[in-house]
Coordinates of N, CA, C and O in Angstrom, one line a residue:
R612 N 130.7 118.9 -26.9 CA 129.6 119.6 -26.1 C 130.0 120.4 -26.4 O 130.2 121.4 -25.7
V613 N 128.5 121.6 -25.9 CA 128.5 122.9 -25.9 C 127.1 122.5 -24.6 O 126.6 122.2 -24.4
R614 N 127.8 123.7 -24.0 CA 126.6 124.1 -22.3 C 126.6 125.9 -22.0 O 127.3 126.1 -22.2
G615 N 125.7 126.0 -21.7 CA 125.3 127.1 -21.8 C 124.6 127.3 -19.7 O 123.9 126.3 -19.6
E616 N 125.0 127.9 -19.5 CA 124.2 127.4 -17.7 C 123.9 128.7 -17.1 O 124.2 130.2 -17.5
Y617 N 122.8 129.0 -15.7 CA 123.0 129.8 -15.2 C 122.7 129.4 -13.8 O 122.6 128.3 -13.4
A618 N 123.2 130.4 -12.9 CA 124.1 129.9 -11.0 C 123.6 130.6 -10.6 O 124.1 132.5 -11.1
D619 N 122.9 130.9 -9.2 CA 122.9 132.3 -8.3 C 123.2 131.7 -6.6 O 122.8 130.2 -6.6
D620 N 124.2 132.6 -6.5 CA 124.1 132.6 -4.7 C 122.2 132.6 -3.9 O 123.3 132.1 -2.7
F621 N 122.1 133.2 -4.1 CA 120.7 133.5 -3.8 C 121.0 134.3 -2.7 O 120.8 135.1 -1.4
D622 N 122.6 134.8 -3.1 CA 122.5 136.6 -1.9 C 123.4 138.0 -2.8 O 123.8 139.0 -2.1
G623 N 122.5 138.2 -4.0 CA 123.0 138.8 -4.7 C 123.9 139.3 -6.4 O 125.1 139.4 -6.7
L624 N 125.1 137.6 -6.3 CA 125.9 136.3 -7.1 C 125.8 136.0 -8.0 O 124.3 135.3 -7.5
T625 N 125.2 136.2 -9.2 CA 124.3 135.5 -10.1 C 125.9 135.4 -10.7 O 126.6 135.8 -11.3
R626 N 125.8 134.4 -11.5 CA 126.8 133.6 -13.0 C 125.7 133.0 -14.0 O 125.3 132.3 -14.1
Y627 N 126.7 133.8 -15.6 CA 126.9 132.8 -16.7 C 127.7 132.4 -17.4 O 128.5 132.8 -17.5
G628 N 127.1 131.3 -18.1 CA 128.8 130.2 -18.7 C 128.1 129.5 -19.1 O 127.4 129.3 -19.6
G629 N 129.6 128.8 -19.5 CA 129.1 128.6 -20.7 C 130.2 127.4 -20.9 O 132.3 127.8 -20.2
R630 N 131.1 126.0 -21.9 CA 131.8 124.7 -21.6 C 131.8 124.9 -23.2 O 130.9 124.1 -24.2
L631 N 132.5 124.1 -23.9 CA 133.7 123.9 -24.7 C 133.9 122.4 -24.7 O 135.1 123.1 -24.4
L632 N 133.4 121.5 -24.6 CA 134.4 120.4 -24.7 C 133.9 119.6 -26.3 O 133.0 118.4 -26.4
W633 N 135.8 119.5 -26.2 CA 135.4 118.4 -28.0 C 136.9 117.6 -28.0 O 137.8 117.8 -27.8
E634 N 136.5 116.2 -27.8 CA 137.0 115.0 -27.9 C 137.3 114.4 -28.9 O 135.9 114.2 -29.0
S635 N 138.4 113.1 -29.5 CA 138.8 112.9 -30.7 C 138.1 112.0 -30.5 O 138.7 111.6 -29.1
S636 N 138.3 111.1 -30.8 CA 137.9 109.1 -31.4 C 139.4 109.1 -30.7 O 139.7 108.1 -30.9
N637 N 140.4 109.7 -31.2 CA 142.2 109.2 -30.0 C 142.3 109.4 -28.9 O 142.9 109.3 -28.5
R638 N 140.7 110.1 -28.2 CA 140.9 110.6 -26.7 C 141.8 112.0 -26.4 O 141.7 112.0 -25.0
L639 N 141.9 112.9 -27.6 CA 142.6 113.8 -27.2 C 141.7 114.6 -27.6 O 140.8 115.3 -28.2
G640 N 141.6 116.0 -26.5 CA 140.8 116.8 -27.0 C 141.4 118.1 -26.6 O 142.0 118.7 -25.8
F641 N 140.6 119.0 -26.4 CA 140.1 121.3 -25.6 C 139.0 121.0 -24.9 O 137.6 120.5 -24.9
D642 N 139.0 120.9 -23.8 CA 137.9 121.8 -22.8 C 138.2 123.3 -22.9 O 139.4 123.9 -21.7
T643 N 136.8 123.8 -22.2 CA 137.8 125.7 -22.2 C 136.2 126.3 -21.6 O 135.0 125.6 -22.3
T644 N 136.0 126.8 -20.8 CA 135.1 126.9 -19.9 C 135.0 128.7 -20.0 O 136.6 129.1 -19.9
M645 N 134.4 129.5 -19.7 CA 133.8 131.0 -19.6 C 132.9 131.1 -18.6 O 131.6 131.3 -19.2
D646 N 133.5 131.8 -17.7 CA 131.8 132.7 -16.5 C 131.7 134.1 -16.6 O 133.5 134.7 -16.6
Y647 N 130.6 134.7 -16.3 CA 130.6 136.0 -16.7 C 129.8 136.2 -14.8 O 129.0 135.0 -14.6
R648 N 131.0 136.5 -13.7 CA 129.6 136.4 -12.5 C 129.9 138.5 -12.5 O 130.4 139.4 -12.8
R649 N 128.7 138.3 -11.3 CA 127.5 140.1 -11.8 C 127.3 139.8 -9.9 O 126.5 138.8 -9.9
E650 N 128.3 140.9 -8.6 CA 127.3 140.9 -7.3 C 126.6 142.4 -7.1 O 127.1 143.8 -8.4
S651 N 125.9 141.9 -6.7 CA 124.6 142.9 -7.4 C 125.6 143.9 -4.7 O 125.4 143.4 -4.4
L652 N 125.7 145.3 -5.4 CA 126.6 146.1 -4.2 C 125.0 146.6 -3.1 O 125.6 147.5 -2.7
G653 N 124.7 146.9 -4.1 CA 123.2 148.0 -3.6 C 123.5 149.0 -4.3 O 124.7 149.6 -4.5
N654 N 122.3 150.0 -3.9 CA 122.2 151.9 -4.2 C 122.6 151.3 -5.8 O 123.1 152.5 -6.5
G655 N 122.4 150.2 -6.7 CA 122.1 150.2 -8.3 C 123.6 150.2 -8.3 O 123.5 150.2 -9.4
R656 N 124.9 149.7 -7.8 CA 126.2 149.5 -7.7 C 126.6 147.6 -7.6 O 125.8 146.7 -7.5
H657 N 127.1 147.6 -8.7 CA 127.8 145.9 -8.9 C 129.7 145.9 -9.3 O 129.5 146.8 -9.6
D658 N 129.9 144.3 -9.1 CA 131.1 144.3 -9.7 C 130.8 143.5 -10.5 O 129.2 142.0 -10.0
D659 N 131.5 143.0 -11.5 CA 131.5 142.2 -12.5 C 132.9 141.7 -12.5 O 134.3 141.8 -12.1
L660 N 132.7 139.9 -13.3 CA 134.2 139.4 -12.9 C 133.2 138.2 -14.2 O 132.7 137.3 -14.3
W661 N 134.9 138.0 -15.1 CA 134.9 137.0 -15.7 C 135.9 136.2 -15.8 O 137.4 136.9 -14.9
T662 N 135.9 135.3 -15.5 CA 136.9 133.9 -15.3 C 136.8 132.8 -16.1 O 135.9 132.8 -17.0
G663 N 138.1 132.1 -16.7 CA 137.8 131.2 -17.4 C 138.9 130.3 -17.6 O 140.4 130.8 -16.2
D664 N 139.3 129.0 -18.7 CA 140.3 128.3 -18.5 C 140.0 127.4 -19.7 O 138.9 127.9 -21.0
A665 N 141.4 127.2 -20.3 CA 141.6 126.6 -21.7 C 142.6 125.5 -21.1 O 143.3 125.7 -20.8
N666 N 142.0 124.5 -21.5 CA 142.7 122.7 -21.1 C 142.8 121.5 -22.3 O 142.0 122.2 -23.0
A667 N 144.1 121.2 -22.9 CA 144.6 120.2 -23.2 C 144.3 119.0 -22.3 O 144.8 119.0 -21.2
V668 N 142.9 118.6 -22.5 CA 142.6 117.0 -22.5 C 143.3 115.2 -23.3 O 142.8 116.0 -24.4
V669 N 142.8 114.2 -22.2 CA 143.3 113.1 -22.7 C 141.9 112.2 -21.5 O 141.7 112.4 -20.5
R670 N 141.0 112.2 -22.4 CA 140.2 111.1 -22.3 C 140.9 109.1 -21.7 O 140.8 108.9 -22.6
F671 N 141.2 109.3 -20.2 CA 142.2 108.2 -20.0 C 140.9 107.1 -19.7 O 141.8 105.5 -19.7
A672 N 140.1 106.8 -19.7 CA 138.5 106.1 -19.6 C 137.9 106.1 -19.7 O 137.0 107.2 -19.6
Q673 N 137.4 104.9 -20.1 CA 136.0 105.2 -21.4 C 135.6 103.5 -21.0 O 135.8 102.7 -21.1
S674 N 134.4 104.0 -20.1 CA 133.4 102.2 -20.9 C 131.9 103.3 -21.0 O 131.5 103.4 -21.5
E675 N 130.8 102.1 -21.2 CA 129.1 102.0 -21.8 C 129.6 102.6 -20.3 O 128.2 103.6 -20.5
W676 N 129.7 102.8 -19.5 CA 129.3 103.7 -17.7 C 129.7 104.9 -17.4 O 129.4 105.8 -16.8
V677 N 131.4 104.8 -17.6 CA 131.7 106.2 -17.4 C 132.7 106.9 -18.4 O 133.0 105.7 -19.2
A678 N 133.2 107.9 -18.7 CA 134.5 108.2 -19.1 C 134.6 109.7 -18.5 O 134.4 110.6 -17.7
M679 N 136.0 109.7 -18.5 CA 137.1 110.3 -17.7 C 137.8 111.1 -18.4 O 138.7 110.1 -18.9
R680 N 138.4 112.0 -18.3 CA 139.1 113.5 -18.7 C 140.2 113.8 -17.4 O 140.1 113.7 -16.4
S681 N 141.9 113.7 -17.8 CA 142.7 115.0 -17.7 C 143.3 116.0 -17.8 O 143.4 115.8 -19.1
G682 N 143.9 117.1 -17.6 CA 144.6 117.9 -18.4 C 145.3 118.8 -17.9 O 144.7 119.1 -16.7
L683 N 146.0 119.3 -18.5 CA 146.8 120.9 -18.5 C 146.5 121.7 -19.5 O 146.2 121.8 -20.2
G684 N 145.6 123.0 -18.5 CA 145.5 124.4 -19.7 C 146.1 125.7 -18.6 O 147.3 125.6 -17.9
I685 N 145.4 126.8 -19.0 CA 145.5 127.5 -18.4 C 144.1 128.5 -17.7 O 143.4 127.8 -17.9
N686 N 144.4 128.8 -16.3 CA 142.5 129.6 -16.6 C 143.3 131.3 -16.2 O 144.4 131.9 -16.7
Y687 N 141.9 131.9 -15.8 CA 142.2 133.6 -16.8 C 141.1 134.0 -15.6 O 140.2 133.8 -15.3
I688 N 141.5 135.6 -14.8 CA 140.5 136.1 -14.4 C 140.8 137.7 -14.7 O 142.0 138.2 -15.1
S689 N 139.2 138.0 -14.8 CA 139.2 139.5 -16.0 C 138.5 140.1 -14.8 O 137.6 140.2 -14.5
A690 N 139.0 141.7 -14.6 CA 138.4 142.4 -14.0 C 138.5 143.7 -14.0 O 139.0 144.2 -14.7
D691 N 137.8 144.5 -13.3 CA 138.2 146.8 -13.5 C 139.6 146.6 -13.8 O 139.9 147.4 -14.6
H692 N 140.4 145.7 -13.0 CA 141.4 146.4 -12.5 C 142.3 146.1 -13.2 O 143.7 145.6 -13.6
G693 N 141.5 144.5 -14.5 CA 143.3 144.1 -15.4 C 142.7 142.3 -15.6 O 141.9 142.1 -14.2
T694 N 144.2 142.2 -15.5 CA 143.5 140.9 -16.8 C 144.9 139.9 -16.2 O 146.3 140.4 -15.4
N695 N 144.5 138.2 -15.4 CA 146.2 138.0 -14.7 C 145.3 136.7 -15.7 O 144.1 136.3 -15.2
V696 N 146.4 135.7 -15.7 CA 147.0 134.4 -16.0 C 147.5 133.6 -15.6 O 148.7 133.7 -14.8
G697 N 146.8 132.6 -15.4 CA 148.1 131.1 -14.6 C 148.3 130.1 -15.5 O 147.2 129.2 -16.3
F698 N 148.6 128.7 -14.5 CA 147.9 127.9 -14.5 C 146.5 126.5 -14.2 O 146.5 127.0 -13.2
N699 N 146.5 125.7 -14.8 CA 145.5 125.2 -14.9 C 145.8 124.1 -14.9 O 146.3 123.1 -15.8
F700 N 145.5 122.8 -13.8 CA 145.3 121.6 -14.1 C 143.4 121.1 -13.6 O 143.4 121.3 -12.2
T701 N 143.2 120.0 -14.6 CA 141.5 119.6 -14.4 C 141.7 118.3 -15.0 O 142.7 117.3 -15.6
Y702 N 140.2 117.6 -13.6 CA 139.8 116.3 -14.0 C 138.3 115.8 -14.1 O 138.2 116.8 -13.2
G703 N 138.3 115.1 -14.6 CA 136.4 115.2 -14.3 C 136.3 114.0 -14.7 O 137.3 113.8 -16.0
G704 N 134.9 113.5 -15.5 CA 134.1 112.5 -16.1 C 132.3 112.6 -15.7 O 132.1 113.7 -15.6
D705 N 132.1 111.8 -16.2 CA 131.0 111.0 -16.6 C 130.1 109.3 -16.8 O 131.4 109.0 -16.6
W706 N 129.6 109.8 -15.6 CA 128.6 108.3 -15.3 C 127.7 108.4 -15.9 O 126.6 109.1 -15.3
F707 N 126.9 107.1 -16.2 CA 125.9 106.6 -16.9 C 125.6 105.6 -16.0 O 125.1 104.9 -16.7
P708 N 124.7 105.8 -15.4 CA 124.2 104.9 -14.5 C 122.8 104.0 -14.9 O 123.0 102.7 -14.9
A709 N 121.8 104.8 -15.8 CA 121.3 103.6 -16.2 C 120.2 105.3 -17.3 O 119.9 106.2 -17.1
E710 N 120.5 104.5 -18.2 CA 119.2 105.5 -19.1 C 118.4 106.5 -18.8 O 117.2 105.7 -18.1
P711 N 117.7 107.4 -19.1 CA 118.4 108.1 -19.9 C 119.4 109.5 -18.7 O 120.1 110.7 -18.9
W712 N 120.1 109.2 -17.2 CA 120.9 109.4 -16.5 C 122.3 110.0 -16.5 O 122.8 109.4 -17.1
V713 N 123.0 111.2 -16.4 CA 124.3 111.8 -16.2 C 124.9 111.8 -15.2 O 123.7 113.1 -14.7
V714 N 125.6 111.9 -14.2 CA 126.1 112.4 -13.2 C 127.8 113.5 -14.1 O 128.0 111.9 -13.9
S715 N 127.9 114.5 -13.9 CA 129.5 114.7 -13.8 C 129.2 115.6 -12.8 O 128.6 116.1 -12.3
A716 N 131.1 115.2 -12.7 CA 131.4 116.1 -11.5 C 133.3 116.5 -12.4 O 133.9 116.4 -13.6
E717 N 133.4 118.0 -12.3 CA 135.1 118.7 -12.6 C 135.4 119.4 -11.7 O 135.1 119.7 -10.5
F718 N 136.5 118.7 -11.5 CA 137.6 120.1 -10.6 C 138.8 119.7 -11.4 O 139.5 119.7 -12.0
D719 N 139.0 121.7 -11.0 CA 140.7 122.7 -11.6 C 140.8 123.2 -10.7 O 140.9 123.3 -9.5
W720 N 141.9 123.3 -10.2 CA 142.9 123.5 -9.3 C 144.4 123.7 -10.5 O 145.3 123.6 -11.3
G721 N 144.8 125.1 -9.8 CA 146.0 126.1 -10.8 C 146.0 127.2 -9.4 O 145.5 127.0 -8.6
W722 N 146.6 128.0 -9.9 CA 147.2 128.9 -9.0 C 146.6 131.0 -10.3 O 147.2 129.9 -11.5
I723 N 146.4 131.8 -10.5 CA 146.8 132.6 -10.9 C 147.3 134.3 -9.6 O 147.2 134.3 -9.0
G724 N 148.6 134.8 -10.8 CA 149.2 135.5 -9.9 C 149.9 135.1 -8.4 O 150.6 133.4 -8.5
N725 N 149.5 135.5 -7.3 CA 149.8 135.0 -6.2 C 148.9 134.7 -5.5 O 148.8 133.9 -4.2
S726 N 147.9 134.0 -6.4 CA 146.4 133.3 -5.1 C 146.3 131.7 -6.2 O 146.4 132.1 -6.8
S727 N 145.7 130.8 -5.5 CA 145.6 129.6 -5.4 C 143.9 129.6 -6.0 O 143.1 130.7 -5.8
L728 N 143.6 128.5 -7.3 CA 142.4 128.6 -7.8 C 141.8 127.0 -7.3 O 142.9 125.9 -7.9
I729 N 140.9 126.7 -6.9 CA 139.9 125.6 -7.2 C 139.4 126.2 -7.2 O 137.9 127.3 -6.9
H730 N 138.3 125.7 -8.4 CA 137.1 125.4 -8.5 C 136.2 123.3 -8.7 O 137.3 123.0 -9.2
A731 N 135.7 123.0 -8.0 CA 134.3 121.7 -8.6 C 133.3 122.1 -9.2 O 132.7 122.9 -8.1
R732 N 132.3 121.2 -8.9 CA 131.1 121.2 -9.5 C 130.9 119.2 -9.6 O 131.4 119.0 -10.5
T733 N 130.2 119.2 -9.3 CA 129.0 118.3 -9.9 C 127.1 118.8 -10.0 O 127.0 119.1 -9.6
T734 N 126.8 118.1 -11.2 CA 126.0 117.4 -11.9 C 125.2 116.5 -12.0 O 126.5 115.7 -12.2
I735 N 123.7 116.2 -11.6 CA 122.9 115.5 -12.1 C 121.8 116.0 -13.1 O 121.4 116.9 -13.5
G736 N 121.9 114.9 -14.3 CA 121.3 115.7 -15.2 C 120.3 114.6 -15.7 O 120.6 113.1 -15.8
V737 N 119.4 114.8 -17.2 CA 118.6 113.9 -17.8 C 118.9 114.2 -19.1 O 119.2 115.2 -20.0
V738 N 119.5 112.9 -20.0 CA 119.7 112.8 -21.6 C 118.7 113.0 -22.3 O 118.4 111.4 -22.0
I739 N 117.7 113.7 -23.0 CA 117.0 112.9 -23.7 C 118.0 113.4 -25.8 O 117.5 114.5 -26.1
R740 N 117.8 112.2 -26.2 CA 118.4 112.3 -27.6 C 119.7 113.4 -27.6 O 120.6 112.5 -27.2
A741 N 119.7 114.5 -27.7 CA 120.8 114.6 -27.9 C 122.0 116.2 -26.0 O 121.7 116.9 -26.5
V742 N 120.2 116.2 -26.2 CA 119.9 117.7 -25.0 C 120.2 117.1 -23.2 O 119.1 116.0 -23.3
E743 N 121.1 117.6 -23.5 CA 121.0 117.0 -21.6 C 120.1 118.2 -20.1 O 120.5 119.7 -20.7
L744 N 119.3 118.4 -19.7 CA 118.8 119.6 -18.1 C 119.7 119.1 -17.0 O 119.7 117.5 -17.5
Y745 N 120.1 119.9 -16.8 CA 120.6 119.1 -15.7 C 120.7 120.3 -14.4 O 120.7 121.2 -14.7
A746 N 120.8 119.9 -13.6 CA 121.7 120.8 -12.4 C 121.9 120.3 -11.1 O 122.6 119.3 -10.6
G747 N 122.9 121.0 -10.3 CA 123.8 120.5 -9.8 C 124.7 121.8 -8.5 O 123.4 122.9 -8.3
Y748 N 125.7 121.7 -8.2 CA 126.6 122.7 -7.6 C 128.0 122.7 -7.9 O 128.3 122.1 -8.4
D749 N 128.3 124.3 -7.6 CA 129.2 125.0 -8.3 C 129.8 125.7 -7.2 O 129.4 126.5 -6.4
Y750 N 131.0 125.4 -6.8 CA 132.5 126.0 -6.0 C 133.8 126.6 -6.7 O 134.0 125.3 -7.6
F751 N 133.9 128.0 -6.6 CA 135.0 128.3 -7.3 C 135.2 129.5 -5.9 O 134.8 130.2 -5.6
D752 N 136.8 128.7 -6.1 CA 138.0 129.6 -4.6 C 139.1 130.0 -5.3 O 140.0 129.4 -5.9
V753 N 138.7 131.5 -5.5 CA 140.3 132.4 -6.1 C 141.2 132.9 -4.6 O 140.2 133.7 -4.9
G754 N 142.2 132.4 -4.0 CA 142.5 133.7 -2.9 C 141.7 133.9 -2.3 O 141.0 132.3 -1.9
T755 N 140.9 134.5 -1.6 CA 140.2 135.2 -0.9 C 138.8 134.8 -1.6 O 137.9 135.6 -0.8
G756 N 138.4 134.4 -2.5 CA 137.4 134.9 -3.4 C 136.3 133.9 -3.9 O 136.8 133.3 -4.8
L757 N 135.5 133.7 -2.7 CA 134.5 132.9 -2.8 C 133.3 132.3 -3.8 O 133.0 133.5 -2.7
M758 N 132.9 131.5 -4.2 CA 132.4 131.7 -4.7 C 130.7 130.6 -5.2 O 131.4 130.1 -5.4
H759 N 129.6 130.4 -4.7 CA 129.5 128.9 -4.9 C 128.3 129.2 -5.2 O 127.2 130.2 -4.0
G760 N 127.6 127.8 -5.7 CA 125.8 128.0 -5.6 C 125.2 127.1 -6.0 O 125.5 126.2 -6.9
V761 N 123.6 126.9 -6.2 CA 123.4 125.9 -7.5 C 123.5 126.2 -8.3 O 123.8 128.2 -8.9
V762 N 123.2 125.7 -9.6 CA 123.6 125.5 -11.1 C 122.8 124.9 -11.7 O 122.6 123.6 -11.4
S763 N 122.8 125.3 -12.5 CA 120.8 124.4 -13.2 C 122.0 125.1 -14.7 O 121.9 126.2 -15.5
G764 N 120.9 123.8 -15.7 CA 121.7 125.0 -17.5 C 120.8 123.6 -18.8 O 120.2 122.4 -18.1
V765 N 121.5 123.6 -19.9 CA 121.4 123.0 -21.3 C 122.3 122.6 -21.5 O 123.6 124.0 -21.6
Q766 N 123.1 121.0 -21.8 CA 123.9 120.9 -22.7 C 123.8 120.0 -24.0 O 122.8 119.2 -23.2
L767 N 124.4 120.4 -25.2 CA 124.7 119.3 -26.4 C 125.2 118.3 -26.1 O 126.5 119.2 -26.0
W768 N 124.6 117.5 -26.4 CA 126.3 116.5 -27.0 C 126.2 116.0 -28.0 O 125.2 116.4 -28.7
Y769 N 126.8 116.5 -29.0 CA 126.9 115.3 -29.8 C 128.5 115.1 -31.3 O 129.2 114.8 -30.0

């Protein structure tokens, strides 16, 4: 799957993000995300922040109604003052209650330097052919830097 999205907390913080999830028929896969956050500070000033992760995953449960995966990897954060890399644990899945609906959830936990990282999101979408249109909520907290808000986007299933 490939996803592109836009998120906003309606208080000066916007996020553009993407994800690639590749899984093989033997249930092993690779999951990576990259997000660009921009905060308006007023008077034309702003802060920029890049975050993301890369994980080896295994799809440990699947049926006609559900697919669950978990894995380990790294996460990173990059700003004007430098880049830090840390450990990441990921857990998530998709529930298919009835065509064309899909409910997806993801949870990441780890650390970067001396800061803990928690990322959680839930979306509900409609899949038409191989294109999903979705909306949901995204929560991201690294150390004391909490970012959360409504998210919407497009995801391609292949």
